[in-house]
Amino acid sequence: MIVMKFGGSSVKDAEMIKTVTSIVKDRLDKKPIIVLSAIKGVTDNLIKALAESMNSQYNAYEEIVAKHKEILSDLGLDAGAVDEELEELKKALEVNSKVRQNDAKILDYISFFGERMSTKVFAAHLNNVGIKANAFVSGDIGLITNSKFGKASMLDSSYEIMNQNLSNLDVLPVVTGFGGKDENGEYTTFDRGGSDYVAALIGAAVGAEEIQIWTDVNGIMSCDPRIVSNAKTIPELSFDEASELAFFGAKVLHPRTILPAIKKNIPVVVLNTFEPDHPGSRILNESKDIDGVIKAISYKKGITIIDVKSTRMLNTHGFLAKLFEIFERYKKSVDMVSTSEIHVSMSVDSKEDVDNISKELEGVAMVKVKEGRSIVYVVGASMKNQIGLAGKIFSILGDNGINIEMMSQCFEEVNVGFVVEESKAQDAVKLLHEKLID
Ligand code: ASP
Ligand code: MG
């Protein structure tokens, strides 16, 4: 069994739905379970429709109707295939124009309509071309969550129930992504982009041989192709490497969402609907080094460095705890930390609250703030066995007049990260990609 998840852009119109159908058709022998997002733009429109309902306006709703009707007509399907959902939605919006709710619970209920309809459209098309398929609402086949609307978590008991419900079907299941239902039968979502997570949960439940995330790029790239034109797909990477990359630019999928599959040693493959024969990227629990030591160069702009200096740190304990307690209070996450005997430098990725945090830090130390920085990361889990690599990185940058202002490398080295002035970051990325990966 495999799980195939298609995102909104993969089912954005009739043409794409036909493309996805042929991709699925070629893989029927692997017994796929399909997980689907809403049609592109529909989730945003549903959220808008809820807001508009407060003023008894229905423009976004009408757009949603038009989009689905157009696709149904282009595919030659029954124009009423999603009328049940559209009517339920309209009624809910009309009720809301009077009761005016805009909380997480109603938002989940309304925004889930996108997946309820896309799965029905796709299943109808599959049946129309001779593939016996059925649309399923995830919550109805056992994906039960707690009641944290908008940020739900699945209950562990769901694994077994989903496995039972999905294992012996004689139709191709097309399951809603995005979320599930709580124990009261209310729709819940896992946050935006939650369909990848549903795919991982279902894959883990049925013990799939592979989970395929079909998107609109050729997997995870060695660099941002807008900066380095010959960036290439990383054929295989570890979960840790994928995690390091996710934060810094590679927006293809958030690794946290595939963790349930990785924990069960199920490979997650990122593939391109627009180029189905491209092998994409395989993310594994542990990757052997099959393609060079360094996998990728990534970077992040808009970094602010906060440097604190205190002689009180000498030979004492608890100083770092004191510093981080201040960040904790502002819910500010620190990305990179570097310490010496009397300095601690920390990087944060937005200026929000930096002034307040600095003022509080001044209570315990001398503080300097530097804005306009970038973090550049060289990623590759097997770097740790390479002697002289840091030297090489320093030489490449030094020879080109790029100053490293702060750096970090962990003991279980998956990456080497350093801070440079924003204006030098793209040059640094290009040079390192050219000399270390190309
Ligand atoms: N349709 C939802 C969203 O747009 C879930 C998903 O696509 O993963 O966020
Ligand atoms: Mg997505």
Short mmCIF file of C-alpha atoms and ligand atoms in Angstrom, two decimals:
data_model
loop_
_atom_site.label_atom_id
_atom_site.label_comp_id
_atom_site.label_asym_id
_atom_site.label_seq_id
_atom_site.Cartn_x
_atom_site.Cartn_y
_atom_site.Cartn_z
CA MET A 1 0.00 0.00 0.00
CA ILE A 2 1.11 3.55 -0.65
CA VAL A 3 -0.36 6.89 0.35
CA MET A 4 -0.48 9.57 -2.34
CA LYS A 5 -1.19 13.10 -1.18
CA PHE A 6 -2.04 15.79 -3.71
CA GLY A 7 -2.01 19.46 -2.77
CA GLY A 8 -4.37 22.17 -3.97
CA SER A 9 -2.32 23.15 -7.01
CA SER A 10 -2.34 19.52 -8.18
CA VAL A 11 -6.14 19.60 -8.41
CA LYS A 12 -6.64 23.24 -9.35
CA ASP A 13 -8.66 22.57 -12.54
CA ALA A 14 -10.03 19.83 -14.79
CA GLU A 15 -6.74 19.46 -16.67
CA MET A 16 -4.78 18.89 -13.48
CA ILE A 17 -7.39 16.46 -12.19
CA LYS A 18 -6.91 14.47 -15.39
CA THR A 19 -3.13 14.56 -14.92
CA VAL A 20 -3.47 13.36 -11.33
CA THR A 21 -5.81 10.61 -12.51
CA SER A 22 -3.22 9.26 -14.91
CA ILE A 23 -0.54 9.43 -12.19
CA VAL A 24 -2.82 7.42 -9.90
CA LYS A 25 -3.76 5.00 -12.67
CA ASP A 26 -0.11 4.15 -13.27
CA ARG A 27 0.24 3.17 -9.62
CA LEU A 28 -2.95 1.19 -9.01
CA ASP A 29 -0.94 -2.01 -8.47
CA LYS A 30 0.53 -0.40 -5.32
CA LYS A 31 -2.94 -0.07 -3.80
CA PRO A 32 -2.89 3.67 -3.26
CA ILE A 33 -4.83 5.60 -0.64
CA ILE A 34 -5.37 9.13 -1.93
CA VAL A 35 -5.27 12.10 0.46
CA LEU A 36 -6.49 15.33 -1.05
CA SER A 37 -6.31 19.02 -0.23
CA ALA A 38 -9.00 21.47 -1.21
CA ILE A 39 -8.91 22.81 -4.76
CA LYS A 40 -6.39 25.64 -4.99
CA GLY A 41 -7.61 28.86 -3.37
CA VAL A 42 -10.74 27.29 -1.89
CA THR A 43 -9.54 27.12 1.73
CA ASP A 44 -8.67 30.84 1.61
CA ASN A 45 -12.04 31.57 0.04
CA LEU A 46 -13.89 29.62 2.71
CA ILE A 47 -12.15 31.62 5.42
CA LYS A 48 -13.13 34.77 3.55
CA ALA A 49 -16.70 33.50 3.16
CA LEU A 50 -17.01 33.12 6.92
CA ALA A 51 -15.77 36.68 7.47
CA GLU A 52 -18.12 38.00 4.77
CA SER A 53 -21.09 36.21 6.30
CA MET A 54 -20.88 38.62 9.23
CA ASN A 55 -22.00 41.34 6.81
CA SER A 56 -24.44 39.08 4.98
CA GLN A 57 -22.15 39.05 1.95
CA TYR A 58 -21.53 35.97 -0.14
CA ASN A 59 -18.97 36.88 -2.83
CA ALA A 60 -16.38 34.35 -1.74
CA TYR A 61 -19.11 31.73 -1.45
CA GLU A 62 -20.22 32.44 -5.02
CA GLU A 63 -16.62 32.07 -6.22
CA ILE A 64 -16.42 28.68 -4.51
CA VAL A 65 -19.64 27.58 -6.21
CA ALA A 66 -18.43 28.81 -9.60
CA LYS A 67 -15.04 27.09 -9.27
CA HIS A 68 -16.54 23.70 -8.45
CA LYS A 69 -19.27 23.97 -11.08
CA GLU A 70 -16.70 24.89 -13.72
CA ILE A 71 -14.51 21.89 -12.89
CA LEU A 72 -17.48 19.51 -12.79
CA SER A 73 -18.65 20.78 -16.16
CA ASP A 74 -15.15 20.62 -17.71
CA LEU A 75 -14.87 17.01 -16.54
CA GLY A 76 -18.31 16.17 -17.90
CA LEU A 77 -19.58 15.19 -14.44
CA ASP A 78 -22.97 15.63 -12.81
CA ALA A 79 -23.31 19.37 -12.06
CA GLY A 80 -24.92 18.54 -8.73
CA ALA A 81 -22.08 16.35 -7.43
CA VAL A 82 -21.26 18.68 -4.53
CA ASP A 83 -24.62 20.40 -4.12
CA GLU A 84 -25.19 18.74 -0.77
CA GLU A 85 -22.03 20.37 0.61
CA LEU A 86 -22.68 23.70 -1.11
CA GLU A 87 -26.17 23.87 0.39
CA GLU A 88 -24.95 22.93 3.86
CA LEU A 89 -22.26 25.60 3.52
CA LYS A 90 -24.71 28.27 2.37
CA LYS A 91 -27.03 27.48 5.24
CA ALA A 92 -24.19 27.66 7.76
CA LEU A 93 -23.07 31.03 6.38
CA GLU A 94 -26.61 32.39 6.48
CA VAL A 95 -27.05 31.28 10.07
CA ASN A 96 -23.73 32.90 10.85
CA SER A 97 -24.84 36.19 9.37
CA LYS A 98 -27.19 36.33 12.36
CA VAL A 99 -25.25 34.64 15.17
CA ARG A 100 -21.88 36.08 14.03
CA GLN A 101 -19.36 33.58 15.25
CA ASN A 102 -15.79 33.62 14.12
CA ASP A 103 -14.11 31.26 16.52
CA ALA A 104 -11.77 28.36 15.79
CA LYS A 105 -14.58 25.81 15.93
CA ILE A 106 -16.75 27.34 13.22
CA LEU A 107 -13.63 28.21 11.21
CA ASP A 108 -12.66 24.52 11.15
CA TYR A 109 -16.17 23.48 10.18
CA ILE A 110 -16.34 26.01 7.36
CA SER A 111 -12.80 25.62 6.03
CA PHE A 112 -13.10 21.83 5.93
CA PHE A 113 -15.72 22.10 3.16
CA GLY A 114 -12.86 22.47 0.64
CA GLU A 115 -11.59 18.95 1.25
CA ARG A 116 -15.10 17.51 1.54
CA MET A 117 -15.81 18.80 -1.97
CA SER A 118 -12.46 18.17 -3.70
CA THR A 119 -12.54 14.51 -2.65
CA LYS A 120 -16.07 14.10 -4.01
CA VAL A 121 -15.16 15.72 -7.32
CA PHE A 122 -12.06 13.58 -7.70
CA ALA A 123 -13.79 10.33 -6.74
CA ALA A 124 -16.60 11.11 -9.21
CA HIS A 125 -14.07 11.65 -11.97
CA LEU A 126 -12.23 8.42 -11.14
CA ASN A 127 -15.49 6.47 -11.33
CA ASN A 128 -16.30 8.22 -14.57
CA VAL A 129 -13.08 6.95 -16.15
CA GLY A 130 -13.59 3.43 -14.85
CA ILE A 131 -11.62 3.44 -11.59
CA LYS A 132 -13.89 2.39 -8.72
CA ALA A 133 -13.38 5.04 -6.07
CA ASN A 134 -15.06 6.45 -3.00
CA ALA A 135 -14.67 9.78 -1.20
CA PHE A 136 -14.20 9.51 2.56
CA VAL A 137 -14.23 12.17 5.24
CA SER A 138 -11.14 11.42 7.36
CA GLY A 139 -13.11 11.74 10.60
CA ASP A 140 -15.59 9.13 9.38
CA ILE A 141 -12.92 6.49 8.84
CA GLY A 142 -11.40 6.90 12.28
CA LEU A 143 -9.22 10.01 12.23
CA ILE A 144 -10.36 11.27 15.62
CA THR A 145 -8.66 14.23 17.26
CA ASN A 146 -8.90 16.21 20.45
CA SER A 147 -11.06 19.34 20.35
CA LYS A 148 -8.29 21.90 19.90
CA PHE A 149 -9.87 23.48 16.85
CA GLY A 150 -7.38 24.80 14.32
CA LYS A 151 -4.49 23.01 16.03
CA ALA A 152 -5.87 19.56 16.71
CA SER A 153 -3.87 16.43 17.60
CA MET A 154 -4.90 12.94 16.64
CA LEU A 155 -5.81 10.46 19.36
CA ASP A 156 -3.52 7.40 19.31
CA SER A 157 -6.49 5.05 19.18
CA SER A 158 -7.12 6.33 15.63
CA TYR A 159 -4.25 4.33 14.17
CA GLU A 160 -5.93 0.99 14.72
CA ILE A 161 -9.38 2.17 13.61
CA MET A 162 -8.04 3.75 10.41
CA ASN A 163 -6.07 0.62 9.68
CA GLN A 164 -9.20 -1.50 10.01
CA ASN A 165 -11.26 0.87 7.87
CA LEU A 166 -8.73 1.27 5.08
CA SER A 167 -7.13 -2.13 4.81
CA ASN A 168 -9.74 -4.23 3.07
CA LEU A 169 -11.55 -1.88 0.75
CA ASP A 170 -12.54 -2.93 -2.73
CA VAL A 171 -12.63 0.68 -3.91
CA LEU A 172 -9.89 3.28 -4.20
CA PRO A 173 -10.21 5.54 -1.13
CA VAL A 174 -10.01 9.30 -1.66
CA VAL A 175 -9.68 10.79 1.82
CA THR A 176 -9.98 14.41 2.96
CA GLY A 177 -6.73 15.97 4.19
CA PHE A 178 -6.52 18.94 6.54
CA GLY A 179 -7.89 17.33 9.74
CA GLY A 180 -10.41 14.94 11.24
CA LYS A 181 -13.28 15.04 13.69
CA ASP A 182 -13.31 15.25 17.45
CA GLU A 183 -15.09 12.80 19.71
CA ASN A 184 -18.29 14.83 19.40
CA GLY A 185 -18.20 14.51 15.63
CA GLU A 186 -17.16 18.14 15.03
CA TYR A 187 -14.74 18.89 12.20
CA THR A 188 -11.22 19.74 13.39
CA THR A 189 -8.14 20.83 11.42
CA PHE A 190 -4.42 20.46 11.94
CA ASP A 191 -3.61 24.01 10.90
CA ARG A 192 -2.94 25.23 7.36
CA GLY A 193 -1.11 22.72 5.23
CA GLY A 194 -2.47 19.93 7.42
CA SER A 195 -3.01 17.51 4.55
CA ASP A 196 0.62 16.36 4.58
CA TYR A 197 0.10 15.44 8.21
CA VAL A 198 -3.05 13.46 7.41
CA ALA A 199 -1.09 11.56 4.75
CA ALA A 200 1.63 10.71 7.29
CA LEU A 201 -0.90 9.61 9.91
CA ILE A 202 -2.75 7.38 7.47
CA GLY A 203 0.51 5.97 6.12
CA ALA A 204 1.63 5.17 9.64
CA ALA A 205 -1.76 3.63 10.45
CA VAL A 206 -1.79 1.20 7.53
CA GLY A 207 1.97 0.60 7.55
CA ALA A 208 2.31 1.96 4.01
CA GLU A 209 5.36 1.03 2.02
CA GLU A 210 5.80 4.67 1.04
CA ILE A 211 4.11 8.05 1.39
CA GLN A 212 4.16 10.26 -1.67
CA ILE A 213 3.67 14.00 -1.30
CA TRP A 214 2.80 15.30 -4.77
CA THR A 215 3.46 18.99 -5.12
CA ASP A 216 4.53 21.45 -7.81
CA VAL A 217 8.35 21.29 -7.61
CA ASN A 218 10.94 18.57 -8.16
CA GLY A 219 11.37 17.62 -4.53
CA ILE A 220 13.72 19.36 -2.12
CA MET A 221 16.44 21.37 -3.81
CA SER A 222 20.08 21.86 -2.90
CA CYS A 223 19.52 25.61 -2.94
CA ASP A 224 16.87 28.19 -3.74
CA PRO A 225 16.66 28.00 -7.57
CA ARG A 226 15.93 31.74 -7.67
CA ILE A 227 19.44 32.33 -6.36
CA VAL A 228 21.38 29.44 -7.84
CA SER A 229 20.14 28.53 -11.30
CA ASN A 230 21.72 25.07 -11.29
CA ALA A 231 20.32 24.06 -7.92
CA LYS A 232 19.50 20.36 -8.06
CA THR A 233 17.09 17.97 -6.41
CA ILE A 234 18.46 16.22 -3.34
CA PRO A 235 17.74 12.56 -4.14
CA GLU A 236 17.82 11.29 -0.56
CA LEU A 237 17.97 13.02 2.78
CA SER A 238 17.48 12.23 6.42
CA PHE A 239 14.65 13.57 8.50
CA ASP A 240 17.17 15.72 10.41
CA GLU A 241 18.50 17.22 7.21
CA ALA A 242 14.99 17.92 5.98
CA SER A 243 14.25 19.60 9.30
CA GLU A 244 17.30 21.84 9.07
CA LEU A 245 16.26 22.83 5.57
CA ALA A 246 12.60 23.42 6.27
CA PHE A 247 13.21 26.34 8.54
CA PHE A 248 15.54 27.99 6.08
CA GLY A 249 13.68 28.34 2.87
CA ALA A 250 12.68 24.93 1.54
CA LYS A 251 8.94 25.47 1.85
CA VAL A 252 7.99 22.20 0.16
CA LEU A 253 6.78 20.54 3.31
CA HIS A 254 7.17 21.01 6.99
CA PRO A 255 9.08 18.03 8.40
CA ARG A 256 7.04 18.04 11.59
CA THR A 257 4.08 17.00 9.48
CA ILE A 258 5.73 13.79 8.31
CA LEU A 259 7.12 12.71 11.66
CA PRO A 260 4.45 10.03 12.32
CA ALA A 261 5.60 8.23 9.15
CA ILE A 262 9.32 8.71 9.72
CA LYS A 263 9.03 7.29 13.24
CA LYS A 264 7.70 4.11 11.68
CA ASN A 265 10.52 4.04 9.12
CA ILE A 266 8.18 4.76 6.23
CA PRO A 267 9.95 6.74 3.49
CA VAL A 268 8.31 10.00 2.45
CA VAL A 269 8.88 10.97 -1.16
CA VAL A 270 8.32 14.48 -2.49
CA LEU A 271 7.23 14.38 -6.13
CA ASN A 272 6.14 16.81 -8.84
CA THR A 273 2.67 16.49 -10.37
CA PHE A 274 3.87 18.58 -13.30
CA GLU A 275 6.81 16.24 -13.95
CA PRO A 276 5.63 12.84 -12.72
CA ASP A 277 8.65 10.91 -14.00
CA HIS A 278 11.10 12.96 -11.97
CA PRO A 279 12.33 10.83 -9.03
CA GLY A 280 11.97 13.71 -6.51
CA SER A 281 13.42 13.55 -3.00
CA ARG A 282 13.21 10.66 -0.55
CA ILE A 283 13.18 11.51 3.14
CA LEU A 284 14.22 8.65 5.39
CA ASN A 285 14.61 8.15 9.09
CA GLU A 286 18.37 7.96 8.59
CA SER A 287 20.03 8.66 5.30
CA LYS A 288 23.17 7.01 4.16
CA ASP A 289 25.33 9.40 2.30
CA ILE A 290 24.64 8.55 -1.30
CA ASP A 291 25.25 11.81 -3.00
CA GLY A 292 28.06 13.87 -1.61
CA VAL A 293 28.67 15.08 1.87
CA ILE A 294 26.96 18.41 1.59
CA LYS A 295 23.32 18.28 0.61
CA ALA A 296 22.24 21.87 0.51
CA ILE A 297 23.01 25.51 1.14
CA SER A 298 20.19 27.56 2.51
CA TYR A 299 19.77 30.92 4.07
CA LYS A 300 17.36 33.11 5.89
CA LYS A 301 17.09 36.89 5.69
CA GLY A 302 15.86 39.40 8.24
CA ILE A 303 17.90 38.07 11.13
CA THR A 304 18.65 40.19 14.20
CA ILE A 305 21.55 39.37 16.50
CA ILE A 306 21.33 40.10 20.20
CA ASP A 307 24.69 40.01 21.93
CA VAL A 308 24.96 40.16 25.70
CA LYS A 309 28.14 40.60 27.65
CA SER A 310 28.54 39.98 31.32
CA THR A 311 31.59 39.37 33.44
CA ARG A 312 29.22 37.85 35.98
CA MET A 313 28.98 34.82 33.75
CA LEU A 314 32.55 33.84 34.61
CA ASN A 315 32.46 30.56 36.52
CA THR A 316 28.82 30.83 37.49
CA HIS A 317 25.80 28.78 36.65
CA GLY A 318 22.25 29.74 35.81
CA PHE A 319 23.17 32.76 33.69
CA LEU A 320 21.88 31.26 30.44
CA ALA A 321 18.70 30.17 32.19
CA LYS A 322 18.19 33.77 33.29
CA LEU A 323 18.65 35.04 29.74
CA PHE A 324 16.35 32.52 28.12
CA GLU A 325 13.69 33.01 30.72
CA ILE A 326 13.29 36.53 29.29
CA PHE A 327 12.89 35.18 25.75
CA GLU A 328 10.44 32.63 27.07
CA ARG A 329 8.28 35.33 28.58
CA TYR A 330 8.00 37.05 25.19
CA LYS A 331 7.46 33.69 23.44
CA LYS A 332 10.41 34.62 21.25
CA SER A 333 12.25 31.76 19.68
CA VAL A 334 16.04 31.87 19.43
CA ASP A 335 17.47 30.19 16.35
CA MET A 336 21.21 30.27 16.81
CA VAL A 337 23.22 30.61 19.98
CA SER A 338 26.92 31.04 20.40
CA THR A 339 28.67 31.55 23.72
CA SER A 340 32.08 32.43 25.07
CA GLU A 341 33.13 33.00 28.67
CA ILE A 342 31.58 36.44 28.84
CA HIS A 343 29.47 36.78 25.67
CA VAL A 344 26.29 35.15 24.51
CA SER A 345 25.09 35.90 20.97
CA MET A 346 21.62 34.88 19.94
CA SER A 347 19.80 35.22 16.65
CA VAL A 348 16.09 35.85 16.23
CA ASP A 349 14.18 36.00 12.98
CA SER A 350 12.05 39.07 13.51
CA LYS A 351 12.41 42.43 15.22
CA GLU A 352 9.19 41.98 17.12
CA ASP A 353 9.71 42.50 20.87
CA VAL A 354 13.47 42.85 20.44
CA ASP A 355 13.39 46.29 22.08
CA ASN A 356 11.52 45.02 25.10
CA ILE A 357 13.71 41.96 25.40
CA SER A 358 16.86 44.11 25.16
CA LYS A 359 15.62 46.39 27.93
CA GLU A 360 15.07 43.43 30.20
CA LEU A 361 18.41 41.90 29.28
CA GLU A 362 20.08 45.17 30.23
CA GLY A 363 19.03 44.36 33.77
CA VAL A 364 21.54 41.50 33.81
CA ALA A 365 24.15 42.34 31.16
CA MET A 366 25.43 44.74 28.50
CA VAL A 367 23.40 44.39 25.32
CA LYS A 368 24.14 45.07 21.66
CA VAL A 369 21.62 44.54 18.87
CA LYS A 370 22.56 44.20 15.20
CA GLU A 371 19.90 44.11 12.53
CA GLY A 372 20.08 43.34 8.82
CA ARG A 373 21.82 39.99 9.06
CA SER A 374 21.33 36.65 7.32
CA ILE A 375 22.03 33.13 8.47
CA VAL A 376 23.61 30.83 5.92
CA TYR A 377 23.46 27.10 6.52
CA VAL A 378 25.56 24.35 4.97
CA VAL A 379 23.54 21.16 5.48
CA GLY A 380 24.66 17.54 5.36
CA ALA A 381 24.52 14.91 8.09
CA SER A 382 27.75 13.22 7.09
CA MET A 383 29.79 16.40 7.37
CA LYS A 384 30.76 15.29 10.83
CA ASN A 385 33.18 12.77 9.38
CA GLN A 386 34.91 15.30 7.17
CA ILE A 387 38.07 16.87 8.47
CA GLY A 388 38.83 20.33 7.14
CA LEU A 389 35.38 21.19 5.88
CA ALA A 390 34.92 24.17 8.18
CA GLY A 391 38.31 25.42 7.00
CA LYS A 392 37.17 25.13 3.42
CA ILE A 393 33.99 27.09 4.13
CA PHE A 394 35.96 29.83 5.88
CA SER A 395 38.46 30.06 3.02
CA ILE A 396 35.76 30.30 0.36
CA LEU A 397 34.11 33.16 2.20
CA GLY A 398 37.33 34.81 3.36
CA ASP A 399 38.85 34.77 -0.13
CA ASN A 400 35.80 36.66 -1.32
CA GLY A 401 35.78 39.29 1.38
CA ILE A 402 32.75 37.94 3.26
CA ASN A 403 32.99 38.34 7.00
CA ILE A 404 31.53 35.68 9.30
CA GLU A 405 30.07 37.44 12.33
CA MET A 406 28.81 34.48 14.33
CA MET A 407 28.71 30.75 13.80
CA SER A 408 27.51 27.47 15.20
CA GLN A 409 28.03 23.80 14.65
CA CYS A 410 26.50 21.17 16.86
CA PHE A 411 28.25 18.09 18.11
CA GLU A 412 26.00 15.74 16.13
CA GLU A 413 26.71 17.93 13.19
CA VAL A 414 23.96 18.16 10.61
CA ASN A 415 24.83 21.67 9.56
CA VAL A 416 27.26 24.51 9.95
CA GLY A 417 25.52 27.84 10.26
CA PHE A 418 26.91 31.32 10.24
CA VAL A 419 25.75 34.88 10.24
CA VAL A 420 26.79 37.37 7.58
CA GLU A 421 25.66 40.84 6.63
CA GLU A 422 22.46 40.66 4.62
CA SER A 423 24.04 42.28 1.57
CA LYS A 424 26.61 39.45 1.38
CA ALA A 425 24.26 36.54 1.93
CA GLN A 426 23.35 35.74 -1.66
CA ASP A 427 27.00 35.89 -2.71
CA ALA A 428 27.89 33.55 0.14
CA VAL A 429 25.16 31.10 -0.90
CA LYS A 430 26.20 31.16 -4.56
CA LEU A 431 29.90 30.70 -3.78
CA LEU A 432 29.35 27.84 -1.37
CA HIS A 433 26.96 26.07 -3.73
CA GLU A 434 29.39 26.42 -6.61
CA LYS A 435 32.43 25.22 -4.66
CA LEU A 436 30.88 22.58 -2.39
CA ILE A 437 27.96 21.08 -4.32
CA ASP A 438 28.26 21.73 -8.06
N1 ASP B 1 -6.50 22.98 2.35
C1 ASP B 1 -5.74 23.20 3.55
C2 ASP B 1 -4.88 24.44 3.39
O1 ASP B 1 -4.96 25.12 2.38
C3 ASP B 1 -4.94 22.01 3.95
C4 ASP B 1 -3.85 21.64 2.98
O2 ASP B 1 -3.90 21.96 1.81
O3 ASP B 1 -2.88 20.99 3.42
O4 ASP B 1 -4.13 24.76 4.26
MG MG B 2 0.96 22.11 1.32
#
